[in-house]
Amino acid sequence: MTISFKIKDTRIAILFLLLNGILSCNHKDEVAVVISTPFVRFFLLVDADNKVVEHPRINSSLAIVDTYHKVDIRTLKVPVTLSYPSLQRSVSVDYRSEITGNLDLTISPKSLTFEPRRLVDTLYITTNKRWDHAITQQLKLQLLSTDDPGIHIGIPNSITPNHTLTVDFGNPALQYTLSTNRVEIRGEAGEKAHFDLNLPRGYFPDEIVDQDIFRFTNGFDYTLEREEESDTRISYRVTLTDTLSNDFLAYESIVALNENNGYQPIGITSLQIVKPVRVIRDISTNPAGLFYDLSDPFHRTYGENWGDFNEDGSCDWTSFFAFSFPVEVDADHENAILYDDQGTSDPSDDVYHHAFKIGFGTSSNPSLTTNSFNFKRWFKGESNSSEISPGFNVNPALEFFPEGGTSTTRGTVSVESQIITIGTSSGSSYNITISGEGTYRKMNTELVEVSFTLSATNDELFGGMITSEYFMYNQPVYPEPTISGSNNCINPYDL
């Protein structure tokens, strides 16, 4: 099947100097280009992860490709560039598309135009339904001619003209993941909570049926509705139907992802919607504030964990650290404490933190993870990527309960009960339920010691529930533990 279109409507603008420099003479071109000859070509850049580099990003270290292997179903955006700095009028370019196989594609727009201030246009290739990957599925694009005879089709050379582009369609590796593993609610009828289903490689809308992709374990009643949909995300709204009125009980519902219709759950695959036990505490005690410093993105909480992490047959305390941060809350949260009014009298931009909770994570790069609870020593073969092992970032992680609700020196502490995910680059993934409890105390005006036992549950990895002992401190200098751990001696688990 062959389809011909005219390129007439320009969608993307790139600055004159950028075009004259990067687009006309990419240093990866293997031949000298006669700059005085205007030319039009495909300008598709693909990074090392086989991801298309889309406008407005430009990476001059990448070579322009004339073949692309497509294994997602996102709309493919193919830039077409005109190297003609002195262009004085609109120019149309003809192109042809040829399909091999049974691909159902929409290629748009049917007409695009290059103009003096718009020397880049884009072809949008949308896949409308699944293809049979057992047979050859291919799209060939070819630039044909222009209405300006002075413009050359492709770079004027015989080696890398870039006037054709071949897209091979492979077996689509589709994925989805949840945006968070935990949402806390107050428990009021009509209260709303929100989460996203992220589909980084795209999806066919008729294949994402809520009752098929989710499984529910509900401890209270609520409704689930879609709010917004895009090419790679579906946003959901949870609305409580009844008030959860018992302050002395914790309520929990779980939304988990199923493997369904070729979509593989990755990263965060379980979401807890939690109404915790209500405990009255004086927010002015603010014990969480002792464990973070937002002026230092590398501020750390330090710890000791009981285990045989070097596998020499001897259990001992092992030092670790994790980057620690506050937990942001809304201004009307009962445990909210004002952190920053942004120097304005407008309360809408004020930043509030939870007075009794901290989390562990990273701020420099969202794809990285920190060593929450020394978990990176618990496993062998794990991926440290936040996409595959989001459970290495635990937020919230610890909650403090001052003695009598008012003590500024001591109290109890709990590990926030939640389901974390640790995975491997080969595709294995494990959901681990964690919880724990202990105590904390101020050892002097600056140093706080937290002592607790953490429980971790996964039948496949641990054969059920295991426990591990910890000391954690808000300062890098602290006394070494003098007692031996009395519970489980952690040995690394092979994933």
Coordinates of C-alpha atoms in Angstrom, one line a residue:
M1 CA 0.0 0.0 0.0
T2 CA 1.4 3.4 -1.0
I3 CA 0.1 6.8 0.1
S4 CA 1.4 10.2 -1.1
F5 CA 1.0 13.4 0.8
K6 CA 2.1 17.0 0.5
I7 CA 4.0 18.7 3.4
K8 CA 2.1 22.0 4.0
D9 CA 1.4 23.0 7.7
T10 CA 4.4 23.7 10.0
R11 CA 4.1 22.7 13.6
I12 CA 7.5 23.2 15.2
A13 CA 9.8 26.3 15.1
I14 CA 13.5 26.2 15.7
L15 CA 15.7 29.3 15.9
F16 CA 17.5 30.4 12.7
L17 CA 21.0 30.0 14.2
L18 CA 20.2 26.5 15.6
L19 CA 19.1 25.4 12.1
N20 CA 22.0 26.9 10.4
G21 CA 24.4 25.2 12.8
I22 CA 23.1 21.9 14.1
L23 CA 20.6 21.0 11.4
S24 CA 22.6 22.0 8.4
C25 CA 25.9 20.5 9.5
N26 CA 25.5 17.9 12.1
H27 CA 29.1 16.8 13.0
K28 CA 28.0 13.1 12.7
D29 CA 27.5 13.5 8.9
E30 CA 30.1 11.4 7.2
V31 CA 30.6 13.6 4.2
A32 CA 31.1 17.3 3.6
V33 CA 27.9 19.2 2.9
V34 CA 27.7 22.0 0.4
I35 CA 26.1 24.6 2.7
S36 CA 25.2 26.8 -0.2
T37 CA 22.8 24.1 -1.5
P38 CA 19.4 24.1 0.3
F39 CA 18.2 20.6 1.2
V40 CA 15.4 18.9 3.1
R41 CA 15.8 15.7 5.0
F42 CA 14.5 13.5 7.9
F43 CA 16.0 14.5 11.2
L44 CA 15.2 11.6 13.6
L45 CA 17.5 11.3 16.6
V46 CA 17.4 8.2 18.9
D47 CA 19.2 7.8 22.2
A48 CA 21.0 4.7 23.6
D49 CA 17.7 3.5 25.1
N50 CA 16.0 3.5 21.7
K51 CA 14.0 6.6 22.7
V52 CA 13.3 9.3 20.2
V53 CA 14.7 12.7 21.1
E54 CA 11.7 15.0 20.7
H55 CA 11.5 18.7 20.2
P56 CA 12.6 21.0 21.9
R57 CA 15.4 18.7 23.0
I58 CA 18.5 18.5 20.7
N59 CA 21.4 16.2 21.2
S60 CA 24.2 17.0 18.8
S61 CA 26.2 13.9 19.9
L62 CA 23.6 11.6 18.3
A63 CA 23.6 10.6 14.7
I64 CA 20.5 11.0 12.5
V65 CA 19.0 7.5 11.9
D66 CA 17.4 6.3 8.7
T67 CA 16.0 3.1 10.4
Y68 CA 14.1 3.0 13.7
H69 CA 12.9 -0.2 15.5
K70 CA 9.6 0.7 17.2
V71 CA 8.4 -1.4 20.2
D72 CA 6.0 1.1 21.8
I73 CA 2.7 2.4 20.6
R74 CA 3.2 6.1 21.4
T75 CA 2.7 8.5 18.5
L76 CA 6.0 8.7 16.6
K77 CA 7.1 12.2 15.8
V78 CA 9.4 12.4 12.9
P79 CA 11.1 15.9 12.3
V80 CA 11.7 17.0 8.7
T81 CA 14.1 19.8 8.4
L82 CA 14.8 22.3 5.7
S83 CA 18.3 23.7 5.5
Y84 CA 17.7 27.1 3.7
P85 CA 18.6 30.1 5.9
S86 CA 17.7 32.6 3.2
L87 CA 14.3 31.1 2.5
Q88 CA 12.0 33.9 1.4
R89 CA 8.6 32.2 0.8
S90 CA 6.6 29.1 1.8
V91 CA 7.8 25.8 0.4
S92 CA 5.8 22.6 0.0
V93 CA 7.4 19.1 0.0
D94 CA 5.9 15.9 -1.3
Y95 CA 6.5 12.6 0.6
R96 CA 5.4 9.1 0.2
S97 CA 4.6 6.3 2.7
E98 CA 4.7 2.6 2.0
I99 CA 3.3 0.0 4.4
T100 CA 4.4 -3.6 4.5
G101 CA 2.2 -5.9 6.6
N102 CA -1.2 -5.1 8.2
L103 CA -0.3 -1.9 10.1
D104 CA -3.2 0.4 10.8
L105 CA -1.6 3.8 10.9
T106 CA -2.6 7.4 10.7
I107 CA 0.1 9.7 9.3
S108 CA -0.6 13.3 9.7
P109 CA -0.8 16.1 8.7
K110 CA -1.5 15.4 5.1
S111 CA 0.0 18.8 4.2
L112 CA 2.8 20.7 5.8
T113 CA 4.7 23.8 4.9
F114 CA 8.2 25.2 5.5
E115 CA 8.4 29.0 5.9
P116 CA 11.2 31.5 6.5
R117 CA 10.8 31.4 10.3
R118 CA 9.7 27.8 10.5
L119 CA 12.3 25.4 8.9
V120 CA 11.2 22.3 10.8
D121 CA 8.0 20.3 10.4
T122 CA 6.9 17.0 11.9
L123 CA 5.1 13.9 10.7
Y124 CA 2.9 12.3 13.3
I125 CA 2.6 8.5 13.0
T126 CA -0.2 7.1 15.2
T127 CA -0.8 3.4 15.6
N128 CA -4.5 2.6 15.7
K129 CA -4.5 -1.0 16.8
R130 CA -2.2 -3.9 17.5
W131 CA -0.2 -5.5 14.7
D132 CA 0.8 -9.1 14.2
H133 CA 4.5 -9.0 15.1
A134 CA 5.0 -12.6 13.8
I135 CA 5.2 -11.1 10.3
T136 CA 7.2 -8.2 8.9
Q137 CA 5.5 -4.9 9.8
Q138 CA 7.3 -1.9 8.3
L139 CA 6.7 1.7 7.3
K140 CA 8.9 3.4 4.7
L141 CA 8.8 7.1 4.3
Q142 CA 10.5 8.9 1.3
L143 CA 10.8 12.6 0.5
L144 CA 9.9 13.1 -3.1
S145 CA 10.0 16.7 -4.4
T146 CA 9.4 20.3 -3.6
D147 CA 7.8 23.2 -5.4
D148 CA 11.2 25.0 -5.3
P149 CA 13.5 23.3 -7.8
G150 CA 16.5 24.9 -6.0
I151 CA 16.0 22.6 -2.9
H152 CA 17.7 19.3 -3.0
I153 CA 15.9 16.2 -1.7
G154 CA 18.2 14.9 1.1
I155 CA 21.7 16.0 2.0
P156 CA 23.5 16.5 -1.3
N157 CA 25.6 13.3 -1.1
S158 CA 25.2 9.7 -2.0
I159 CA 26.2 8.2 1.4
T160 CA 23.9 9.7 4.1
P161 CA 21.2 11.7 2.3
N162 CA 18.5 11.1 5.0
H163 CA 15.8 11.4 2.4
T164 CA 14.2 8.0 3.4
L165 CA 13.2 6.6 6.8
T166 CA 12.3 3.0 7.6
V167 CA 10.3 2.2 10.7
D168 CA 10.3 -1.5 11.7
F169 CA 7.5 -2.4 14.1
G170 CA 8.6 -5.1 16.6
N171 CA 6.7 -6.9 19.4
P172 CA 5.3 -4.1 21.6
A173 CA 6.6 -4.4 25.1
L174 CA 3.8 -2.6 27.0
Q175 CA 4.0 -1.6 30.6
Y176 CA 2.1 0.3 33.3
T177 CA 2.9 1.5 36.8
L178 CA 1.2 3.4 39.6
S179 CA 2.4 6.9 40.5
T180 CA 2.5 6.3 44.2
N181 CA 2.4 3.4 46.6
R182 CA 0.5 5.2 49.4
V183 CA -2.2 7.8 49.8
E184 CA -3.3 9.0 53.2
I185 CA -6.8 10.3 53.8
R186 CA -8.6 11.9 56.7
G187 CA -11.7 9.7 56.3
E188 CA -14.4 12.2 55.6
A189 CA -17.4 11.4 53.4
G190 CA -16.9 13.0 50.0
E191 CA -13.1 13.4 50.5
K192 CA -11.2 12.9 47.3
A193 CA -7.8 11.4 46.7
H194 CA -5.9 11.1 43.4
F195 CA -3.4 8.8 41.7
D196 CA -2.1 8.2 38.2
L197 CA -1.7 5.1 36.1
N198 CA 1.4 5.7 34.0
L199 CA 1.8 3.9 30.7
P200 CA 5.3 5.0 29.5
R201 CA 5.1 3.1 26.2
G202 CA 1.6 4.1 25.3
Y203 CA -1.6 2.1 25.2
F204 CA -4.7 1.3 23.2
P205 CA -7.7 2.9 25.0
D206 CA -10.1 0.0 24.5
E207 CA -7.6 -2.4 26.1
I208 CA -7.4 -0.5 29.4
V209 CA -10.6 -1.6 31.3
D210 CA -10.5 -0.7 35.0
Q211 CA -12.1 -3.9 36.3
D212 CA -9.6 -6.0 34.3
I213 CA -6.3 -4.1 35.1
F214 CA -7.0 -3.5 38.8
R215 CA -7.7 -5.8 41.7
F216 CA -9.2 -4.4 44.9
T217 CA -8.9 -5.3 48.6
N218 CA -11.2 -2.8 50.2
G219 CA -11.5 -1.9 53.9
F220 CA -14.0 0.9 53.2
D221 CA -16.3 2.1 50.4
Y222 CA -15.3 4.5 47.7
T223 CA -15.9 5.3 44.1
L224 CA -13.2 5.2 41.4
E225 CA -13.4 7.5 38.4
R226 CA -11.2 8.6 35.6
E227 CA -10.3 12.3 35.6
E228 CA -8.0 12.8 32.7
E229 CA -6.3 10.8 29.9
S230 CA -3.3 11.4 27.8
D231 CA -1.0 9.2 25.5
T232 CA 0.9 7.9 28.5
R233 CA -1.2 8.5 31.6
I234 CA -4.7 8.0 33.0
S235 CA -5.5 10.0 36.2
Y236 CA -8.0 8.6 38.7
R237 CA -10.1 10.1 41.5
V238 CA -11.0 8.2 44.6
T239 CA -14.1 9.6 46.5
L240 CA -15.1 8.3 49.9
T241 CA -18.7 7.4 50.2
D242 CA -18.9 7.2 54.0
T243 CA -17.1 8.9 57.0
L244 CA -14.5 6.7 58.7
S245 CA -15.4 7.9 62.1
N246 CA -13.5 5.7 64.5
D247 CA -10.3 7.6 65.4
F248 CA -8.9 4.6 67.2
L249 CA -8.9 2.3 64.1
A250 CA -6.8 2.3 61.0
Y251 CA -8.6 1.8 57.7
E252 CA -7.0 0.5 54.6
S253 CA -7.9 -0.3 51.0
I254 CA -5.5 -1.6 48.4
V255 CA -5.6 -1.1 44.6
A256 CA -3.1 -3.4 42.8
L257 CA -2.2 -4.0 39.1
N258 CA -2.9 -7.2 37.2
E259 CA -0.8 -8.4 34.3
N260 CA -3.4 -8.0 31.6
N261 CA -3.7 -8.1 27.8
G262 CA 0.1 -7.9 27.3
Y263 CA 0.6 -5.0 29.7
Q264 CA 3.3 -5.8 32.3
P265 CA 3.1 -4.2 35.7
I266 CA 6.5 -2.5 36.6
G267 CA 7.7 -0.3 39.4
I268 CA 4.9 0.6 41.9
T269 CA 2.2 -2.1 41.4
S270 CA 0.2 -1.7 44.7
L271 CA -1.4 1.4 46.1
Q272 CA -2.6 1.7 49.7
I273 CA -5.3 4.2 50.6
V274 CA -5.0 4.6 54.3
K275 CA -6.9 6.4 57.1
P276 CA -4.5 6.1 60.0
V277 CA -5.2 6.0 63.7
R278 CA -5.7 9.6 64.9
V279 CA -3.2 10.7 67.6
I280 CA -3.4 14.2 69.2
R281 CA 0.2 15.7 69.3
D282 CA 1.6 19.1 69.8
I283 CA 3.0 20.2 66.4
S284 CA 5.3 22.6 68.1
T285 CA 7.5 19.7 69.2
N286 CA 8.2 19.1 65.5
P287 CA 10.6 16.0 65.9
A288 CA 10.6 15.5 62.1
G289 CA 12.4 18.9 61.7
L290 CA 15.5 17.5 63.4
F291 CA 16.0 15.1 60.5
Y292 CA 16.1 17.3 57.4
D293 CA 17.8 20.4 56.1
L294 CA 16.5 21.5 52.7
S295 CA 19.3 23.9 52.2
D296 CA 21.5 20.8 51.8
P297 CA 20.2 18.4 49.1
F298 CA 22.6 15.8 50.4
H299 CA 21.5 16.0 54.0
R300 CA 21.6 12.5 55.5
T301 CA 20.1 10.3 58.3
Y302 CA 22.7 7.8 59.5
G303 CA 22.0 4.3 60.7
E304 CA 23.2 0.9 61.9
N305 CA 21.6 -2.3 60.8
W306 CA 22.1 -5.8 62.3
G307 CA 23.2 -8.4 59.7
D308 CA 25.8 -10.5 58.0
F309 CA 26.1 -8.3 54.8
N310 CA 29.6 -9.4 53.9
E311 CA 28.5 -13.0 54.2
D312 CA 31.4 -14.1 56.4
G313 CA 29.2 -16.0 58.9
S314 CA 29.3 -13.3 61.5
C315 CA 26.5 -10.9 62.3
D316 CA 27.4 -7.3 63.2
W317 CA 26.2 -3.8 63.1
T318 CA 26.7 -2.3 59.6
S319 CA 26.7 1.5 59.0
F320 CA 24.6 3.1 56.3
F321 CA 23.0 6.4 55.4
A322 CA 20.0 7.6 53.5
F323 CA 19.1 11.1 52.2
S324 CA 16.2 12.4 54.3
F325 CA 13.5 14.9 53.5
P326 CA 10.3 16.3 55.0
V327 CA 6.8 15.1 54.0
E328 CA 4.8 18.0 52.5
V329 CA 1.2 18.4 53.5
D330 CA -1.6 20.8 52.9
A331 CA -2.1 23.8 55.1
D332 CA -5.3 22.4 56.6
H333 CA -3.6 19.1 57.7
E334 CA -3.8 18.8 61.5
N335 CA -0.1 18.0 61.7
A336 CA 1.0 20.7 59.3
I337 CA 3.7 23.1 60.4
L338 CA 4.7 26.2 58.3
Y339 CA 8.1 25.8 56.7
D340 CA 8.3 28.6 54.3
D341 CA 5.9 31.5 53.4
Q342 CA 8.1 32.3 50.3
G343 CA 8.6 35.8 51.6
T344 CA 5.0 36.8 50.6
S345 CA 1.8 37.7 52.3
D346 CA -0.1 35.4 49.9
P347 CA -0.8 32.1 51.8
S348 CA -1.4 30.2 48.6
D349 CA 2.3 29.6 48.0
D350 CA 3.1 28.7 51.6
V351 CA 5.0 25.4 52.1
Y352 CA 3.9 23.1 55.0
H353 CA 5.6 20.0 56.4
H354 CA 4.3 17.2 58.5
A355 CA 5.6 17.8 62.0
F356 CA 6.0 14.1 62.7
K357 CA 7.0 12.4 59.5
I358 CA 10.2 12.1 57.4
G359 CA 10.9 10.3 54.1
F360 CA 14.0 8.9 52.4
G361 CA 14.7 9.7 48.7
T362 CA 16.8 11.8 46.3
S363 CA 16.4 15.3 45.0
S364 CA 19.2 15.6 42.4
N365 CA 17.9 13.0 39.9
P366 CA 14.4 11.4 40.0
S367 CA 15.8 8.2 38.4
L368 CA 18.1 7.6 41.3
T369 CA 17.5 5.9 44.7
T370 CA 18.9 6.1 48.2
N371 CA 19.6 3.4 50.7
S372 CA 16.5 3.6 52.8
F373 CA 16.7 1.2 55.8
N374 CA 20.0 -0.2 54.3
F375 CA 17.8 -2.2 51.8
K376 CA 20.5 -2.0 49.1
R377 CA 22.6 -4.4 51.2
W378 CA 19.6 -6.8 51.7
F379 CA 19.6 -8.0 48.1
K380 CA 21.9 -9.2 45.3
G381 CA 21.1 -8.6 41.7
E382 CA 18.8 -5.7 42.3
S383 CA 18.3 -2.7 40.1
N384 CA 19.0 0.7 41.7
S385 CA 16.8 2.5 39.2
S386 CA 13.7 4.2 40.7
E387 CA 11.7 3.0 37.7
I388 CA 12.4 -0.7 38.5
S389 CA 13.1 -0.5 42.3
P390 CA 11.0 2.5 43.6
G391 CA 11.1 0.8 47.0
F392 CA 14.6 2.0 47.7
N393 CA 13.0 5.5 48.1
V394 CA 10.6 5.2 51.1
N395 CA 8.5 8.3 51.6
P396 CA 7.0 8.6 54.1
A397 CA 9.3 6.3 56.1
L398 CA 9.2 7.2 59.8
E399 CA 6.6 8.7 62.0
F400 CA 7.3 10.1 65.5
F401 CA 4.9 10.2 68.5
P402 CA 6.1 12.4 71.4
E403 CA 5.6 10.9 74.8
G404 CA 2.3 12.3 76.2
G405 CA 1.9 14.2 72.9
T406 CA 4.1 17.0 74.2
S407 CA 7.5 15.7 75.0
T408 CA 10.4 17.4 73.2
T409 CA 13.0 14.8 74.2
R410 CA 11.5 11.3 73.7
G411 CA 8.7 9.2 72.4
T412 CA 7.8 6.2 70.1
V413 CA 8.4 5.8 66.4
S414 CA 6.8 3.7 63.7
V415 CA 7.9 2.6 60.3
E416 CA 5.2 3.7 57.9
S417 CA 3.3 0.6 57.0
Q418 CA 3.4 0.2 53.2
I419 CA 4.1 -2.0 50.2
I420 CA 7.4 -1.3 48.5
T421 CA 8.7 -2.8 45.2
I422 CA 12.3 -4.0 44.5
G423 CA 13.1 -5.4 41.1
T424 CA 15.9 -6.5 38.7
S425 CA 16.9 -5.3 35.3
S426 CA 16.0 -8.8 34.0
G427 CA 12.3 -8.2 34.8
S428 CA 11.8 -9.9 38.2
S429 CA 9.9 -7.8 40.7
Y430 CA 9.0 -8.3 44.3
N431 CA 6.4 -6.5 46.5
I432 CA 7.4 -6.3 50.1
T433 CA 5.2 -5.2 52.9
I434 CA 7.1 -3.2 55.6
S435 CA 6.2 -1.9 59.0
G436 CA 7.9 -1.5 62.4
E437 CA 8.0 0.2 65.7
G438 CA 10.4 1.4 68.4
T439 CA 11.5 4.5 70.4
Y440 CA 13.4 7.7 70.0
R441 CA 15.2 10.0 72.4
K442 CA 17.4 13.1 72.4
M443 CA 20.8 12.2 73.6
N444 CA 21.9 15.8 73.8
T445 CA 20.7 19.2 72.4
E446 CA 21.6 18.1 68.8
L447 CA 21.7 14.3 68.6
V448 CA 18.6 12.1 68.4
E449 CA 18.7 8.3 68.5
V450 CA 16.0 6.2 67.0
S451 CA 15.8 2.5 67.8
F452 CA 13.3 0.2 66.2
T453 CA 12.6 -3.2 64.7
L454 CA 11.4 -3.4 61.1
S455 CA 9.3 -6.2 59.7
A456 CA 9.4 -7.2 56.0
T457 CA 7.0 -9.7 54.4
N458 CA 7.3 -11.5 51.1
D459 CA 6.6 -15.3 50.8
E460 CA 8.8 -15.9 47.8
L461 CA 11.9 -14.0 49.1
F462 CA 11.7 -14.5 52.8
G463 CA 9.3 -17.4 53.2
G464 CA 6.9 -15.1 55.1
M465 CA 7.8 -12.3 57.5
I466 CA 11.3 -11.5 58.8
T467 CA 12.5 -8.8 61.2
S468 CA 15.6 -6.6 61.4
E469 CA 17.0 -4.3 64.0
Y470 CA 18.1 -0.7 63.6
F471 CA 19.6 2.4 65.2
M472 CA 19.3 5.7 63.3
Y473 CA 20.7 9.1 64.1
N474 CA 20.3 12.7 62.8
Q475 CA 24.0 13.4 63.0
P476 CA 27.1 11.7 61.5
V477 CA 28.8 11.3 64.9
Y478 CA 27.1 9.0 67.3
P479 CA 28.0 6.2 69.8
E480 CA 28.5 2.7 68.3
P481 CA 25.8 0.2 69.4
T482 CA 27.1 -1.8 72.4
I483 CA 24.4 -4.4 72.3
S484 CA 23.9 -7.3 69.9
G485 CA 20.8 -7.6 67.8
S486 CA 18.4 -10.1 69.3
N487 CA 16.3 -10.7 66.2
N488 CA 17.0 -11.9 62.7
C489 CA 20.5 -11.6 61.3
I490 CA 19.9 -10.4 57.7
N491 CA 21.9 -12.2 55.0
P492 CA 21.6 -10.8 51.4
Y493 CA 18.8 -12.3 49.4
D494 CA 19.5 -13.2 45.8
L495 CA 16.9 -11.8 43.4

